[in-house]
Amino acid sequence: GDIVARGRAVGKAEAIVGELAQSLRPVEGAGELHGNLRQLYAYVLAELARGHFEQSDAALANAERLLATLEE
């Protein structure tokens, strides 16, 4: 595929997930959810970085799959 376009798409995804992670605020009674989301976002960011660095479709697909679970 187009490496430049792929890099832009990964960068955009990293920016979005990074913003989501930064926007997390503890909510009373949802401490576990807050921690779980923070860990999930950190892992997704790591997978995006790995996918970009290694040109790994599997890592990028894993990041996409994990984020899709939030939609459900």
Short mmCIF file of N, CA and C in Angstrom, two decimals:
data_model
loop_
_atom_site.label_atom_id
_atom_site.label_comp_id
_atom_site.label_asym_id
_atom_site.label_seq_id
_atom_site.Cartn_x
_atom_site.Cartn_y
_atom_site.Cartn_z
N GLY A 1 0.82 -1.20 0.00
CA GLY A 1 0.00 0.00 0.00
C GLY A 1 0.86 1.25 0.00
N ASP A 2 0.21 2.35 0.00
CA ASP A 2 0.86 3.65 0.02
C ASP A 2 1.39 3.95 1.41
N ILE A 3 2.71 3.96 1.58
CA ILE A 3 3.34 4.13 2.89
C ILE A 3 3.03 5.50 3.48
N VAL A 4 3.02 6.54 2.64
CA VAL A 4 2.75 7.89 3.13
C VAL A 4 1.33 7.99 3.66
N ALA A 5 0.38 7.48 2.90
CA ALA A 5 -1.02 7.52 3.34
C ALA A 5 -1.21 6.69 4.61
N ARG A 6 -0.56 5.56 4.66
CA ARG A 6 -0.64 4.70 5.85
C ARG A 6 -0.09 5.44 7.06
N GLY A 7 1.04 6.12 6.89
CA GLY A 7 1.64 6.89 7.97
C GLY A 7 0.72 7.99 8.46
N ARG A 8 0.08 8.68 7.52
CA ARG A 8 -0.88 9.74 7.89
C ARG A 8 -2.05 9.17 8.67
N ALA A 9 -2.58 8.04 8.19
CA ALA A 9 -3.73 7.42 8.86
C ALA A 9 -3.36 6.96 10.28
N VAL A 10 -2.19 6.37 10.43
CA VAL A 10 -1.75 5.93 11.75
C VAL A 10 -1.54 7.15 12.65
N GLY A 11 -0.93 8.19 12.13
CA GLY A 11 -0.73 9.42 12.90
C GLY A 11 -2.04 10.02 13.36
N LYS A 12 -3.02 10.02 12.48
CA LYS A 12 -4.34 10.55 12.83
C LYS A 12 -4.98 9.70 13.93
N ALA A 13 -4.88 8.37 13.79
CA ALA A 13 -5.44 7.47 14.81
C ALA A 13 -4.74 7.67 16.15
N GLU A 14 -3.41 7.82 16.11
CA GLU A 14 -2.66 8.05 17.35
C GLU A 14 -3.10 9.35 18.02
N ALA A 15 -3.32 10.39 17.23
CA ALA A 15 -3.76 11.67 17.79
C ALA A 15 -5.14 11.54 18.44
N ILE A 16 -6.03 10.82 17.80
CA ILE A 16 -7.39 10.65 18.33
C ILE A 16 -7.35 9.85 19.63
N VAL A 17 -6.65 8.72 19.62
CA VAL A 17 -6.58 7.88 20.82
C VAL A 17 -5.83 8.62 21.94
N GLY A 18 -4.79 9.36 21.59
CA GLY A 18 -4.08 10.15 22.58
C GLY A 18 -4.99 11.20 23.22
N GLU A 19 -5.82 11.83 22.41
CA GLU A 19 -6.77 12.82 22.93
C GLU A 19 -7.80 12.16 23.84
N LEU A 20 -8.27 10.98 23.45
CA LEU A 20 -9.20 10.24 24.31
C LEU A 20 -8.56 9.93 25.65
N ALA A 21 -7.31 9.48 25.62
CA ALA A 21 -6.61 9.14 26.86
C ALA A 21 -6.44 10.38 27.74
N GLN A 22 -6.12 11.51 27.13
CA GLN A 22 -5.92 12.75 27.89
C GLN A 22 -7.23 13.28 28.47
N SER A 23 -8.34 12.95 27.83
CA SER A 23 -9.64 13.47 28.28
C SER A 23 -10.23 12.67 29.43
N LEU A 24 -9.63 11.53 29.76
CA LEU A 24 -10.17 10.70 30.85
C LEU A 24 -10.07 11.43 32.17
N ARG A 25 -11.17 11.47 32.87
CA ARG A 25 -11.21 12.06 34.20
C ARG A 25 -11.87 11.05 35.13
N PRO A 26 -11.30 10.87 36.31
CA PRO A 26 -11.93 9.94 37.25
C PRO A 26 -13.35 10.38 37.58
N VAL A 27 -14.25 9.43 37.60
CA VAL A 27 -15.64 9.69 37.95
C VAL A 27 -15.96 8.82 39.16
N GLU A 28 -16.59 9.41 40.14
CA GLU A 28 -16.91 8.66 41.36
C GLU A 28 -17.72 7.42 41.01
N GLY A 29 -17.28 6.29 41.52
CA GLY A 29 -17.97 5.03 41.28
C GLY A 29 -17.54 4.33 40.01
N ALA A 30 -16.66 4.95 39.22
CA ALA A 30 -16.23 4.34 37.96
C ALA A 30 -14.70 4.22 37.92
N GLY A 31 -14.10 4.06 39.08
CA GLY A 31 -12.64 4.01 39.16
C GLY A 31 -12.05 2.90 38.32
N GLU A 32 -12.66 1.72 38.35
CA GLU A 32 -12.14 0.59 37.58
C GLU A 32 -12.26 0.86 36.08
N LEU A 33 -13.37 1.44 35.67
CA LEU A 33 -13.56 1.77 34.26
C LEU A 33 -12.50 2.75 33.79
N HIS A 34 -12.22 3.76 34.59
CA HIS A 34 -11.21 4.77 34.26
C HIS A 34 -9.86 4.11 34.05
N GLY A 35 -9.47 3.25 34.97
CA GLY A 35 -8.18 2.56 34.87
C GLY A 35 -8.13 1.63 33.67
N ASN A 36 -9.22 0.92 33.42
CA ASN A 36 -9.27 0.00 32.29
C ASN A 36 -9.16 0.75 30.96
N LEU A 37 -9.87 1.86 30.86
CA LEU A 37 -9.80 2.66 29.62
C LEU A 37 -8.40 3.22 29.42
N ARG A 38 -7.78 3.70 30.49
CA ARG A 38 -6.43 4.24 30.39
C ARG A 38 -5.46 3.17 29.88
N GLN A 39 -5.58 1.96 30.44
CA GLN A 39 -4.72 0.86 30.00
C GLN A 39 -5.01 0.47 28.55
N LEU A 40 -6.28 0.44 28.19
CA LEU A 40 -6.65 0.09 26.82
C LEU A 40 -6.08 1.11 25.83
N TYR A 41 -6.25 2.38 26.12
CA TYR A 41 -5.73 3.41 25.23
C TYR A 41 -4.21 3.32 25.11
N ALA A 42 -3.53 3.06 26.21
CA ALA A 42 -2.07 2.92 26.17
C ALA A 42 -1.67 1.73 25.30
N TYR A 43 -2.38 0.64 25.43
CA TYR A 43 -2.07 -0.54 24.62
C TYR A 43 -2.37 -0.29 23.14
N VAL A 44 -3.48 0.37 22.86
CA VAL A 44 -3.83 0.68 21.47
C VAL A 44 -2.77 1.59 20.86
N LEU A 45 -2.32 2.58 21.61
CA LEU A 45 -1.26 3.46 21.11
C LEU A 45 0.01 2.68 20.82
N ALA A 46 0.34 1.73 21.69
CA ALA A 46 1.53 0.90 21.48
C ALA A 46 1.36 0.04 20.23
N GLU A 47 0.17 -0.51 20.01
CA GLU A 47 -0.09 -1.32 18.82
C GLU A 47 -0.02 -0.47 17.55
N LEU A 48 -0.55 0.74 17.61
CA LEU A 48 -0.47 1.63 16.45
C LEU A 48 0.98 1.96 16.12
N ALA A 49 1.77 2.25 17.15
CA ALA A 49 3.19 2.56 16.93
C ALA A 49 3.91 1.34 16.36
N ARG A 50 3.64 0.16 16.92
CA ARG A 50 4.28 -1.07 16.43
C ARG A 50 3.85 -1.34 14.99
N GLY A 51 2.56 -1.17 14.72
CA GLY A 51 2.06 -1.40 13.37
C GLY A 51 2.71 -0.48 12.36
N HIS A 52 2.91 0.76 12.75
CA HIS A 52 3.54 1.73 11.85
C HIS A 52 5.02 1.42 11.67
N PHE A 53 5.71 1.19 12.77
CA PHE A 53 7.15 0.95 12.72
C PHE A 53 7.49 -0.34 11.97
N GLU A 54 6.74 -1.39 12.27
CA GLU A 54 7.01 -2.70 11.66
C GLU A 54 6.22 -2.94 10.38
N GLN A 55 5.40 -1.96 9.99
CA GLN A 55 4.51 -2.13 8.83
C GLN A 55 3.67 -3.40 9.02
N SER A 56 3.15 -3.56 10.23
CA SER A 56 2.42 -4.77 10.62
C SER A 56 0.92 -4.55 10.50
N ASP A 57 0.33 -5.20 9.51
CA ASP A 57 -1.13 -5.14 9.38
C ASP A 57 -1.81 -5.77 10.58
N ALA A 58 -1.21 -6.81 11.15
CA ALA A 58 -1.82 -7.50 12.29
C ALA A 58 -1.93 -6.56 13.50
N ALA A 59 -0.89 -5.78 13.78
CA ALA A 59 -0.92 -4.87 14.92
C ALA A 59 -1.96 -3.77 14.70
N LEU A 60 -2.05 -3.26 13.48
CA LEU A 60 -3.04 -2.23 13.20
C LEU A 60 -4.45 -2.79 13.27
N ALA A 61 -4.64 -4.00 12.78
CA ALA A 61 -5.96 -4.64 12.85
C ALA A 61 -6.34 -4.90 14.31
N ASN A 62 -5.37 -5.26 15.13
CA ASN A 62 -5.64 -5.49 16.55
C ASN A 62 -6.08 -4.19 17.22
N ALA A 63 -5.41 -3.09 16.92
CA ALA A 63 -5.79 -1.80 17.47
C ALA A 63 -7.21 -1.44 17.04
N GLU A 64 -7.51 -1.65 15.79
CA GLU A 64 -8.85 -1.36 15.28
C GLU A 64 -9.91 -2.22 15.97
N ARG A 65 -9.60 -3.50 16.13
CA ARG A 65 -10.54 -4.43 16.77
C ARG A 65 -10.81 -4.01 18.21
N LEU A 66 -9.76 -3.62 18.93
CA LEU A 66 -9.93 -3.20 20.32
C LEU A 66 -10.78 -1.95 20.43
N LEU A 67 -10.56 -1.00 19.56
CA LEU A 67 -11.36 0.22 19.59
C LEU A 67 -12.81 -0.05 19.19
N ALA A 68 -13.01 -1.00 18.30
CA ALA A 68 -14.37 -1.34 17.88
C ALA A 68 -15.18 -1.90 19.04
N THR A 69 -14.50 -2.56 20.00
CA THR A 69 -15.23 -3.10 21.15
C THR A 69 -15.85 -1.99 21.98
N LEU A 70 -15.27 -0.80 21.95
CA LEU A 70 -15.84 0.33 22.70
C LEU A 70 -17.15 0.80 22.09
N GLU A 71 -17.30 0.58 20.83
CA GLU A 71 -18.50 0.99 20.12
C GLU A 71 -19.70 0.12 20.48
N GLU A 72 -19.40 -1.12 20.85
CA GLU A 72 -20.46 -2.09 21.15
C GLU A 72 -21.09 -1.81 22.43
#
